[in-house]
C-alpha cells in the first residue's frame, strides 16, 4: 500500500481528457502538490491508503475552472456604475475611480475578496490584467490561488505609472521577480490597440519574447474600437496586430466580439487564444462574439469573467451556461455550443491557452492537484442523467464544496482555509465607505 496525502472519492470523476471520460465511483489520489493517480475507487483503495479520504454520496470531482480574463481587484468597483456603454463606463467612471483609489493596499485587499469569490465558485486559476500586480501576487498566494498576472501597460499616465517606458520597466521587474513561483506566473498586459501605440505593442511583444511569458490584451471588444482603429491605421484591430507581427500562440486576446472572417482566419492561423467574456459583453451592450465560427476555425476559445465591475460577478459556471444558451439562440442552432465542449473550454483549454497545459486544466497523473468537488445533493441537480449537462446548465457556485489548488486544501466544505472570510468581507465594506 502506498501512502497518499488525500484520496478523493466521487460518484463522478471528470478527468477532462480527449474522450471526455466519466469515471463512475472514481477516485483521485493527491501526493504533495500533484495528482498521483486516478481511477475507480475500488482500484485506488487497493493501492493507496490515506488519513484523509474525502468521500460522501453524490459528489462530482473535476479540474478547477480557469478564468482566462479578469481584472480581479476591480471587485471593489462592483456595482459602482452600471447600465452604460463601454466607452462612457470606462472614461467617466472606471478610469477616474481607479486613478483616485488604486494603490498596492487597495489591490491586495480587493484581490483577496476576488480570490475568495472565485475559489468558492470553483475557479482555481485566473488570468489577470491590472496595475500593482506585485500586491495582487502576494494576495493570491496568501489565499492559495493559481494566477497568471499581467502587468498593465498603457500609453498615458495613471496612478500606477507615468507612461509606456515606466510601465514597461515595471513589467520587466515584475516578470523577473515572479518567474519561478509555483502559483504565480507573470505576463505582460498591453491594455488594447486603442490604449497602446504600435511602438508600445512591439516593445511589449519583445519583452514577452525575451522572458517567454504570455501576452494578455483586450481585442475588438466594441464596435467603436474597430472604427477608431480603422480610421487611425486603415486596418481592423486583428489585422493591425497581425501586421505588427504581434500574433502567436502566446497571446491571449479577450473579447474578439467584432472579428470578420479574415480576422478569424488570422487568429486561427497564429493559434491565438480567445477569452470569451459573454456576460461582460452582454451587460456593456458590446455585442456577441462569433464563438461557434471561431471554434469551427480551430481557435481555442475559453471563458473569462472580465472585471466584476462589468459582469458583476466572477463565476465561470454561469459564463458557461450563458454562453452555451446565447450562442444557440443567436445561431438558431441548439448544437452551436454543447455542454461537453463548454466544460472543456472552461478547464483544459483554459490552462493550455495560458501556457499552463502541462501543469493544470485536467485530472491527470503528474499534473498539479487543482481540483473541485461539487455537491450534487441539491434539488436543482436532481435527477441526474448527464453530469456534463448539470455542471453547465444547472450547477451554481454554491454547489462547490471543496477546492484544492496545487495539492493544498483551500476551500473545505464551503469555507476558505487560508484566511478569515468575515475579515475579507469587512475590509471590502470599509473600502466601500471610503470610495463612496
Ligand atoms: Zn477586461
GROMACS .gro file of C-alpha atoms and ligand atoms in nm:
model
  437
    1UNK     CA    1   0.000   0.000   0.000
    2UNK     CA    2   0.127   0.344  -0.088
    3UNK     CA    3   0.065   0.642   0.127
    4UNK     CA    4  -0.136   0.937  -0.010
    5UNK     CA    5  -0.195   1.284   0.132
    6UNK     CA    6  -0.555   1.275   0.014
    7UNK     CA    7  -0.784   1.033  -0.161
    8UNK     CA    8  -1.090   1.200  -0.311
    9UNK     CA    9  -1.382   0.978  -0.399
   10UNK     CA   10  -1.660   1.094  -0.626
   11UNK     CA   11  -1.972   0.946  -0.777
   12UNK     CA   12  -1.848   1.109  -1.097
   13UNK     CA   13  -1.487   1.195  -1.173
   14UNK     CA   14  -1.435   1.407  -1.484
   15UNK     CA   15  -1.070   1.397  -1.594
   16UNK     CA   16  -1.147   1.621  -1.897
   17UNK     CA   17  -0.942   1.403  -2.130
   18UNK     CA   18  -0.997   1.392  -2.507
   19UNK     CA   19  -1.257   1.116  -2.483
   20UNK     CA   20  -1.443   1.314  -2.213
   21UNK     CA   21  -1.439   1.005  -1.993
   22UNK     CA   22  -1.663   0.994  -1.689
   23UNK     CA   23  -1.527   0.765  -1.415
   24UNK     CA   24  -1.823   0.639  -1.217
   25UNK     CA   25  -1.743   0.582  -0.849
   26UNK     CA   26  -1.396   0.719  -0.918
   27UNK     CA   27  -1.111   0.846  -0.707
   28UNK     CA   28  -0.820   1.088  -0.731
   29UNK     CA   29  -0.501   1.047  -0.530
   30UNK     CA   30  -0.304   1.352  -0.418
   31UNK     CA   31   0.058   1.335  -0.307
   32UNK     CA   32   0.233   1.661  -0.233
   33UNK     CA   33   0.126   1.917  -0.490
   34UNK     CA   34   0.042   1.661  -0.759
   35UNK     CA   35  -0.216   1.412  -0.875
   36UNK     CA   36  -0.051   1.076  -0.814
   37UNK     CA   37  -0.319   0.854  -0.961
   38UNK     CA   38  -0.677   0.836  -1.073
   39UNK     CA   39  -0.918   0.552  -1.147
   40UNK     CA   40  -1.209   0.366  -0.996
   41UNK     CA   41  -1.237   0.391  -0.618
   42UNK     CA   42  -1.212   0.013  -0.587
   43UNK     CA   43  -0.880   0.005  -0.775
   44UNK     CA   44  -0.740   0.306  -0.594
   45UNK     CA   45  -0.833   0.178  -0.248
   46UNK     CA   46  -0.638  -0.142  -0.314
   47UNK     CA   47  -0.324   0.057  -0.397
   48UNK     CA   48  -0.334   0.359  -0.165
   49UNK     CA   49  -0.416   0.445   0.191
   50UNK     CA   50  -0.456   0.787   0.346
   51UNK     CA   51  -0.561   0.953   0.669
   52UNK     CA   52  -0.757   1.197   0.457
   53UNK     CA   53  -1.023   1.032   0.249
   54UNK     CA   54  -1.274   1.283   0.116
   55UNK     CA   55  -1.592   1.100   0.035
   56UNK     CA   56  -1.968   1.122   0.067
   57UNK     CA   57  -2.255   1.045  -0.165
   58UNK     CA   58  -2.333   1.236  -0.482
   59UNK     CA   59  -2.010   1.426  -0.540
   60UNK     CA   60  -1.866   1.533  -0.874
   61UNK     CA   61  -1.490   1.572  -0.895
   62UNK     CA   62  -1.346   1.782  -1.175
   63UNK     CA   63  -1.048   2.001  -1.260
   64UNK     CA   64  -1.060   2.356  -1.123
   65UNK     CA   65  -1.219   2.606  -1.360
   66UNK     CA   66  -0.997   2.859  -1.538
   67UNK     CA   67  -1.092   3.225  -1.571
   68UNK     CA   68  -0.893   3.348  -1.870
   69UNK     CA   69  -0.973   3.719  -1.850
   70UNK     CA   70  -1.028   3.933  -1.546
   71UNK     CA   71  -0.919   4.236  -1.351
   72UNK     CA   72  -0.951   4.076  -1.008
   73UNK     CA   73  -0.906   4.388  -0.796
   74UNK     CA   74  -1.199   4.555  -0.973
   75UNK     CA   75  -1.429   4.362  -0.737
   76UNK     CA   76  -1.413   4.675  -0.521
   77UNK     CA   77  -1.589   4.866  -0.803
   78UNK     CA   78  -1.866   4.609  -0.834
   79UNK     CA   79  -2.191   4.794  -0.898
   80UNK     CA   80  -2.030   5.139  -0.889
   81UNK     CA   81  -2.163   5.226  -1.236
   82UNK     CA   82  -2.398   5.007  -1.438
   83UNK     CA   83  -2.615   5.024  -1.746
   84UNK     CA   84  -2.369   5.228  -1.954
   85UNK     CA   85  -2.183   5.166  -2.282
   86UNK     CA   86  -1.817   5.059  -2.254
   87UNK     CA   87  -1.657   5.389  -2.357
   88UNK     CA   88  -1.862   5.606  -2.126
   89UNK     CA   89  -1.839   5.350  -1.844
   90UNK     CA   90  -1.458   5.337  -1.875
   91UNK     CA   91  -1.385   5.705  -1.932
   92UNK     CA   92  -1.639   5.863  -1.697
   93UNK     CA   93  -1.647   5.616  -1.410
   94UNK     CA   94  -1.393   5.336  -1.402
   95UNK     CA   95  -1.070   5.514  -1.501
   96UNK     CA   96  -1.139   5.813  -1.271
   97UNK     CA   97  -1.224   5.579  -0.979
   98UNK     CA   98  -0.906   5.379  -1.044
   99UNK     CA   99  -0.696   5.694  -1.061
  100UNK     CA  100  -0.829   5.806  -0.730
  101UNK     CA  101  -0.814   5.481  -0.535
  102UNK     CA  102  -0.562   5.233  -0.675
  103UNK     CA  103  -0.265   5.152  -0.453
  104UNK     CA  104  -0.084   4.834  -0.354
  105UNK     CA  105  -0.304   4.820  -0.042
  106UNK     CA  106  -0.626   4.854  -0.246
  107UNK     CA  107  -0.515   4.586  -0.493
  108UNK     CA  108  -0.406   4.349  -0.218
  109UNK     CA  109  -0.730   4.378  -0.018
  110UNK     CA  110  -0.950   4.363  -0.329
  111UNK     CA  111  -0.761   4.065  -0.472
  112UNK     CA  112  -0.827   3.871  -0.152
  113UNK     CA  113  -1.201   3.925  -0.200
  114UNK     CA  114  -1.178   3.830  -0.568
  115UNK     CA  115  -0.985   3.511  -0.487
  116UNK     CA  116  -1.239   3.422  -0.218
  117UNK     CA  117  -1.524   3.470  -0.465
  118UNK     CA  118  -1.351   3.275  -0.741
  119UNK     CA  119  -1.238   2.981  -0.528
  120UNK     CA  120  -1.584   2.942  -0.382
  121UNK     CA  121  -1.716   2.925  -0.739
  122UNK     CA  122  -1.468   2.650  -0.830
  123UNK     CA  123  -1.217   2.870  -1.014
  124UNK     CA  124  -0.861   2.765  -0.930
  125UNK     CA  125  -0.667   2.972  -1.188
  126UNK     CA  126  -0.724   3.323  -1.319
  127UNK     CA  127  -0.559   3.536  -1.584
  128UNK     CA  128  -0.537   3.894  -1.464
  129UNK     CA  129  -0.462   4.232  -1.617
  130UNK     CA  130  -0.413   4.521  -1.379
  131UNK     CA  131  -0.172   4.754  -1.205
  132UNK     CA  132   0.023   4.696  -0.881
  133UNK     CA  133   0.039   4.326  -0.969
  134UNK     CA  134   0.306   4.259  -0.704
  135UNK     CA  135   0.039   4.324  -0.443
  136UNK     CA  136  -0.201   4.105  -0.637
  137UNK     CA  137   0.053   3.820  -0.649
  138UNK     CA  138   0.111   3.832  -0.275
  139UNK     CA  139  -0.264   3.829  -0.204
  140UNK     CA  140  -0.336   3.542  -0.447
  141UNK     CA  141  -0.055   3.338  -0.292
  142UNK     CA  142  -0.184   3.406   0.057
  143UNK     CA  143  -0.531   3.281  -0.035
  144UNK     CA  144  -0.376   2.992  -0.231
  145UNK     CA  145  -0.487   3.057  -0.588
  146UNK     CA  146  -0.302   2.997  -0.909
  147UNK     CA  147  -0.278   3.309  -1.124
  148UNK     CA  148  -0.124   3.447  -1.438
  149UNK     CA  149  -0.077   3.813  -1.358
  150UNK     CA  150  -0.040   4.065  -1.638
  151UNK     CA  151   0.146   4.386  -1.565
  152UNK     CA  152  -0.073   4.652  -1.723
  153UNK     CA  153   0.067   4.875  -1.999
  154UNK     CA  154  -0.095   5.186  -2.147
  155UNK     CA  155   0.046   5.494  -2.319
  156UNK     CA  156  -0.096   5.752  -2.079
  157UNK     CA  157  -0.015   5.837  -1.718
  158UNK     CA  158  -0.224   5.679  -1.443
  159UNK     CA  159  -0.187   5.649  -1.069
  160UNK     CA  160   0.028   5.341  -1.138
  161UNK     CA  161   0.277   5.485  -1.386
  162UNK     CA  162   0.394   5.777  -1.598
  163UNK     CA  163   0.374   5.630  -1.947
  164UNK     CA  164   0.484   5.342  -2.169
  165UNK     CA  165   0.854   5.349  -2.061
  166UNK     CA  166   0.761   5.340  -1.697
  167UNK     CA  167   0.502   5.060  -1.729
  168UNK     CA  168   0.739   4.852  -1.941
  169UNK     CA  169   1.019   4.893  -1.688
  170UNK     CA  170   0.785   4.793  -1.408
  171UNK     CA  171   0.664   4.495  -1.612
  172UNK     CA  172   1.021   4.371  -1.659
  173UNK     CA  173   1.092   4.396  -1.288
  174UNK     CA  174   0.764   4.217  -1.216
  175UNK     CA  175   0.848   3.931  -1.453
  176UNK     CA  176   1.194   3.883  -1.302
  177UNK     CA  177   1.051   3.876  -0.952
  178UNK     CA  178   0.778   3.614  -1.012
  179UNK     CA  179   0.931   3.398  -1.279
  180UNK     CA  180   1.000   3.092  -1.061
  181UNK     CA  181   0.692   3.095  -0.840
  182UNK     CA  182   0.486   2.774  -0.805
  183UNK     CA  183   0.148   2.951  -0.817
  184UNK     CA  184   0.203   3.287  -0.985
  185UNK     CA  185   0.314   3.322  -1.348
  186UNK     CA  186   0.396   3.671  -1.470
  187UNK     CA  187   0.272   3.804  -1.801
  188UNK     CA  188   0.255   4.132  -1.991
  189UNK     CA  189  -0.074   4.307  -2.046
  190UNK     CA  190  -0.077   4.590  -2.300
  191UNK     CA  191  -0.435   4.708  -2.248
  192UNK     CA  192  -0.558   4.726  -2.609
  193UNK     CA  193  -0.479   4.859  -2.955
  194UNK     CA  194  -0.658   5.183  -2.867
  195UNK     CA  195  -0.466   5.242  -2.540
  196UNK     CA  196  -0.124   5.134  -2.678
  197UNK     CA  197   0.055   5.277  -2.983
  198UNK     CA  198   0.218   5.034  -3.231
  199UNK     CA  199   0.559   5.108  -3.076
  200UNK     CA  200   0.433   5.017  -2.727
  201UNK     CA  201   0.277   4.697  -2.859
  202UNK     CA  202   0.603   4.600  -3.030
  203UNK     CA  203   0.806   4.670  -2.717
  204UNK     CA  204   0.558   4.465  -2.509
  205UNK     CA  205   0.593   4.176  -2.754
  206UNK     CA  206   0.975   4.196  -2.743
  207UNK     CA  207   0.968   4.187  -2.365
  208UNK     CA  208   0.730   3.889  -2.363
  209UNK     CA  209   0.954   3.705  -2.611
  210UNK     CA  210   1.268   3.785  -2.409
  211UNK     CA  211   1.125   3.616  -2.099
  212UNK     CA  212   0.895   3.365  -2.274
  213UNK     CA  213   0.584   3.490  -2.095
  214UNK     CA  214   0.233   3.527  -2.238
  215UNK     CA  215   0.069   3.849  -2.351
  216UNK     CA  216  -0.279   3.937  -2.236
  217UNK     CA  217  -0.468   4.203  -2.435
  218UNK     CA  218  -0.823   4.330  -2.497
  219UNK     CA  219  -0.909   4.293  -2.865
  220UNK     CA  220  -1.206   4.404  -3.076
  221UNK     CA  221  -1.437   4.440  -2.781
  222UNK     CA  222  -1.666   4.713  -2.911
  223UNK     CA  223  -1.775   4.843  -3.250
  224UNK     CA  224  -1.620   5.187  -3.193
  225UNK     CA  225  -1.280   5.021  -3.134
  226UNK     CA  226  -1.288   4.877  -3.487
  227UNK     CA  227  -1.396   5.212  -3.630
  228UNK     CA  228  -1.127   5.409  -3.442
  229UNK     CA  229  -0.850   5.167  -3.534
  230UNK     CA  230  -0.960   5.164  -3.899
  231UNK     CA  231  -0.957   5.542  -3.904
  232UNK     CA  232  -0.614   5.565  -3.742
  233UNK     CA  233  -0.431   5.276  -3.912
  234UNK     CA  234  -0.652   5.188  -4.208
  235UNK     CA  235  -0.693   4.834  -4.074
  236UNK     CA  236  -0.916   4.634  -3.847
  237UNK     CA  237  -0.776   4.558  -3.496
  238UNK     CA  238  -0.675   4.194  -3.554
  239UNK     CA  239  -0.521   4.285  -3.889
  240UNK     CA  240  -0.333   4.570  -3.722
  241UNK     CA  241  -0.182   4.331  -3.464
  242UNK     CA  242  -0.111   4.076  -3.735
  243UNK     CA  243   0.083   4.328  -3.942
  244UNK     CA  244   0.283   4.432  -3.635
  245UNK     CA  245   0.397   4.068  -3.602
  246UNK     CA  246   0.219   4.051  -3.270
  247UNK     CA  247   0.007   3.738  -3.313
  248UNK     CA  248   0.121   3.397  -3.192
  249UNK     CA  249   0.020   3.119  -2.954
  250UNK     CA  250   0.147   3.314  -2.653
  251UNK     CA  251  -0.127   3.575  -2.699
  252UNK     CA  252  -0.450   3.559  -2.507
  253UNK     CA  253  -0.698   3.802  -2.659
  254UNK     CA  254  -1.002   3.897  -2.455
  255UNK     CA  255  -1.340   3.952  -2.621
  256UNK     CA  256  -1.288   3.934  -3.003
  257UNK     CA  257  -1.651   4.035  -3.049
  258UNK     CA  258  -1.613   4.226  -3.376
  259UNK     CA  259  -1.397   3.998  -3.588
  260UNK     CA  260  -1.465   3.925  -3.953
  261UNK     CA  261  -1.387   3.602  -4.141
  262UNK     CA  262  -1.037   3.716  -4.238
  263UNK     CA  263  -0.957   3.808  -3.880
  264UNK     CA  264  -1.088   3.473  -3.755
  265UNK     CA  265  -0.853   3.305  -4.003
  266UNK     CA  266  -0.561   3.515  -3.877
  267UNK     CA  267  -0.635   3.429  -3.513
  268UNK     CA  268  -0.665   3.060  -3.602
  269UNK     CA  269  -0.351   3.054  -3.815
  270UNK     CA  270  -0.140   3.207  -3.538
  271UNK     CA  271  -0.304   2.994  -3.264
  272UNK     CA  272  -0.411   3.298  -3.063
  273UNK     CA  273  -0.621   3.205  -2.758
  274UNK     CA  274  -0.951   3.390  -2.731
  275UNK     CA  275  -1.111   3.463  -2.396
  276UNK     CA  276  -1.486   3.484  -2.440
  277UNK     CA  277  -1.647   3.715  -2.182
  278UNK     CA  278  -2.012   3.679  -2.271
  279UNK     CA  279  -2.170   3.827  -1.958
  280UNK     CA  280  -1.949   4.138  -1.967
  281UNK     CA  281  -2.020   4.178  -2.340
  282UNK     CA  282  -2.394   4.141  -2.283
  283UNK     CA  283  -2.402   4.382  -1.990
  284UNK     CA  284  -2.198   4.654  -2.163
  285UNK     CA  285  -2.401   4.601  -2.478
  286UNK     CA  286  -2.079   4.533  -2.670
  287UNK     CA  287  -2.220   4.254  -2.887
  288UNK     CA  288  -2.188   3.878  -2.918
  289UNK     CA  289  -1.861   3.721  -3.027
  290UNK     CA  290  -1.891   3.470  -3.315
  291UNK     CA  291  -1.780   3.181  -3.094
  292UNK     CA  292  -1.922   2.892  -3.299
  293UNK     CA  293  -1.739   3.030  -3.605
  294UNK     CA  294  -1.417   3.070  -3.410
  295UNK     CA  295  -1.444   2.715  -3.273
  296UNK     CA  296  -1.506   2.584  -3.623
  297UNK     CA  297  -1.192   2.763  -3.742
  298UNK     CA  298  -0.995   2.578  -3.473
  299UNK     CA  299  -0.946   2.867  -3.230
  300UNK     CA  300  -0.904   2.774  -2.865
  301UNK     CA  301  -1.188   2.978  -2.714
  302UNK     CA  302  -1.206   2.986  -2.334
  303UNK     CA  303  -1.410   3.175  -2.074
  304UNK     CA  304  -1.336   3.495  -1.887
  305UNK     CA  305  -1.547   3.684  -1.637
  306UNK     CA  306  -1.382   4.019  -1.707
  307UNK     CA  307  -1.372   4.252  -1.405
  308UNK     CA  308  -1.656   4.236  -1.155
  309UNK     CA  309  -1.748   4.597  -1.238
  310UNK     CA  310  -1.874   4.486  -1.579
  311UNK     CA  311  -2.026   4.147  -1.505
  312UNK     CA  312  -2.095   4.180  -1.199
  313UNK     CA  313  -1.959   3.857  -1.055
  314UNK     CA  314  -1.673   3.614  -1.109
  315UNK     CA  315  -1.840   3.289  -1.190
  316UNK     CA  316  -1.728   3.066  -1.475
  317UNK     CA  317  -2.017   2.823  -1.417
  318UNK     CA  318  -2.259   3.097  -1.514
  319UNK     CA  319  -2.037   3.211  -1.806
  320UNK     CA  320  -2.056   2.857  -1.947
  321UNK     CA  321  -2.430   2.841  -1.904
  322UNK     CA  322  -2.493   3.186  -2.054
  323UNK     CA  323  -2.257   3.128  -2.347
  324UNK     CA  324  -2.397   2.787  -2.431
  325UNK     CA  325  -2.751   2.929  -2.435
  326UNK     CA  326  -2.687   3.261  -2.610
  327UNK     CA  327  -2.494   3.100  -2.897
  328UNK     CA  328  -2.774   2.853  -2.953
  329UNK     CA  329  -3.023   3.138  -2.969
  330UNK     CA  330  -2.833   3.373  -3.197
  331UNK     CA  331  -2.732   3.100  -3.440
  332UNK     CA  332  -3.073   2.936  -3.425
  333UNK     CA  333  -2.888   2.611  -3.366
  334UNK     CA  334  -2.904   2.419  -3.035
  335UNK     CA  335  -2.586   2.229  -3.127
  336UNK     CA  336  -2.382   2.552  -3.160
  337UNK     CA  337  -2.209   2.508  -2.824
  338UNK     CA  338  -2.269   2.184  -2.634
  339UNK     CA  339  -2.209   2.117  -2.264
  340UNK     CA  340  -1.906   1.892  -2.315
  341UNK     CA  341  -1.729   2.149  -2.527
  342UNK     CA  342  -1.818   2.426  -2.282
  343UNK     CA  343  -1.660   2.241  -1.989
  344UNK     CA  344  -1.351   2.161  -2.195
  345UNK     CA  345  -1.319   2.533  -2.279
  346UNK     CA  346  -1.351   2.620  -1.908
  347UNK     CA  347  -1.086   2.372  -1.794
  348UNK     CA  348  -0.818   2.214  -2.014
  349UNK     CA  349  -0.831   2.467  -2.295
  350UNK     CA  350  -0.817   2.748  -2.041
  351UNK     CA  351  -0.496   2.608  -1.897
  352UNK     CA  352  -0.347   2.540  -2.242
  353UNK     CA  353  -0.419   2.887  -2.371
  354UNK     CA  354  -0.238   3.037  -2.069
  355UNK     CA  355   0.069   2.821  -2.131
  356UNK     CA  356  -0.019   2.607  -1.826
  357UNK     CA  357  -0.134   2.300  -2.018
  358UNK     CA  358   0.140   2.081  -1.868
  359UNK     CA  359   0.054   2.196  -1.518
  360UNK     CA  360  -0.323   2.216  -1.476
  361UNK     CA  361  -0.661   2.201  -1.652
  362UNK     CA  362  -0.731   1.828  -1.626
  363UNK     CA  363  -0.718   1.543  -1.377
  364UNK     CA  364  -0.416   1.351  -1.498
  365UNK     CA  365  -0.133   1.177  -1.322
  366UNK     CA  366   0.158   1.418  -1.277
  367UNK     CA  367  -0.044   1.737  -1.309
  368UNK     CA  368  -0.090   1.975  -1.018
  369UNK     CA  369  -0.382   1.883  -0.794
  370UNK     CA  370  -0.615   2.173  -0.883
  371UNK     CA  371  -0.944   2.001  -0.810
  372UNK     CA  372  -1.303   2.094  -0.737
  373UNK     CA  373  -1.561   1.879  -0.560
  374UNK     CA  374  -1.925   1.964  -0.618
  375UNK     CA  375  -2.214   1.854  -0.406
  376UNK     CA  376  -2.484   1.708  -0.630
  377UNK     CA  377  -2.726   1.654  -0.344
  378UNK     CA  378  -2.938   1.953  -0.444
  379UNK     CA  379  -3.293   1.987  -0.577
  380UNK     CA  380  -3.174   2.172  -0.888
  381UNK     CA  381  -2.929   1.890  -0.965
  382UNK     CA  382  -3.182   1.607  -0.927
  383UNK     CA  383  -3.237   1.371  -1.103
  384UNK     CA  384  -2.911   1.332  -1.290
  385UNK     CA  385  -2.885   1.174  -1.635
  386UNK     CA  386  -2.577   1.352  -1.766
  387UNK     CA  387  -2.316   1.507  -1.539
  388UNK     CA  388  -2.190   1.749  -1.810
  389UNK     CA  389  -2.540   1.881  -1.859
  390UNK     CA  390  -2.582   1.950  -1.487
  391UNK     CA  391  -2.246   2.123  -1.447
  392UNK     CA  392  -2.304   2.353  -1.744
  393UNK     CA  393  -2.679   2.416  -1.731
  394UNK     CA  394  -2.785   2.366  -1.368
  395UNK     CA  395  -2.496   2.398  -1.123
  396UNK     CA  396  -2.441   2.708  -0.912
  397UNK     CA  397  -2.132   2.841  -0.740
  398UNK     CA  398  -2.285   2.743  -0.406
  399UNK     CA  399  -2.267   2.376  -0.513
  400UNK     CA  400  -1.887   2.394  -0.491
  401UNK     CA  401  -1.793   2.229  -0.165
  402UNK     CA  402  -1.422   2.158  -0.160
  403UNK     CA  403  -1.133   2.301  -0.361
  404UNK     CA  404  -0.768   2.203  -0.388
  405UNK     CA  405  -0.501   2.414  -0.553
  406UNK     CA  406  -0.154   2.267  -0.603
  407UNK     CA  407  -0.240   1.983  -0.366
  408UNK     CA  408  -0.344   2.217  -0.088
  409UNK     CA  409  -0.694   2.222   0.057
  410UNK     CA  410  -0.805   2.583   0.005
  411UNK     CA  411  -1.183   2.556   0.044
  412UNK     CA  412  -1.306   2.297   0.293
  413UNK     CA  413  -1.682   2.228   0.299
  414UNK     CA  414  -1.752   2.571   0.160
  415UNK     CA  415  -1.512   2.760   0.388
  416UNK     CA  416  -1.189   2.932   0.293
  417UNK     CA  417  -0.890   2.777   0.472
  418UNK     CA  418  -0.614   3.039   0.443
  419UNK     CA  419  -0.785   3.349   0.583
  420UNK     CA  420  -1.091   3.465   0.766
  421UNK     CA  421  -1.378   3.525   0.523
  422UNK     CA  422  -1.551   3.767   0.759
  423UNK     CA  423  -1.240   3.984   0.772
  424UNK     CA  424  -1.206   3.990   0.393
  425UNK     CA  425  -1.569   4.098   0.360
  426UNK     CA  426  -1.547   4.363   0.634
  427UNK     CA  427  -1.236   4.510   0.470
  428UNK     CA  428  -1.431   4.537   0.143
  429UNK     CA  429  -1.711   4.722   0.322
  430UNK     CA  430  -1.462   4.963   0.482
  431UNK     CA  431  -1.315   5.043   0.140
  432UNK     CA  432  -1.664   5.093   0.001
  433UNK     CA  433  -1.746   5.354   0.263
  434UNK     CA  434  -1.431   5.547   0.162
  435UNK     CA  435  -1.485   5.508  -0.214
  436UNK     CA  436  -1.844   5.622  -0.187
  437LIG    ZN1  437  -1.123   4.338  -1.945
   0.00000   0.00000   0.00000
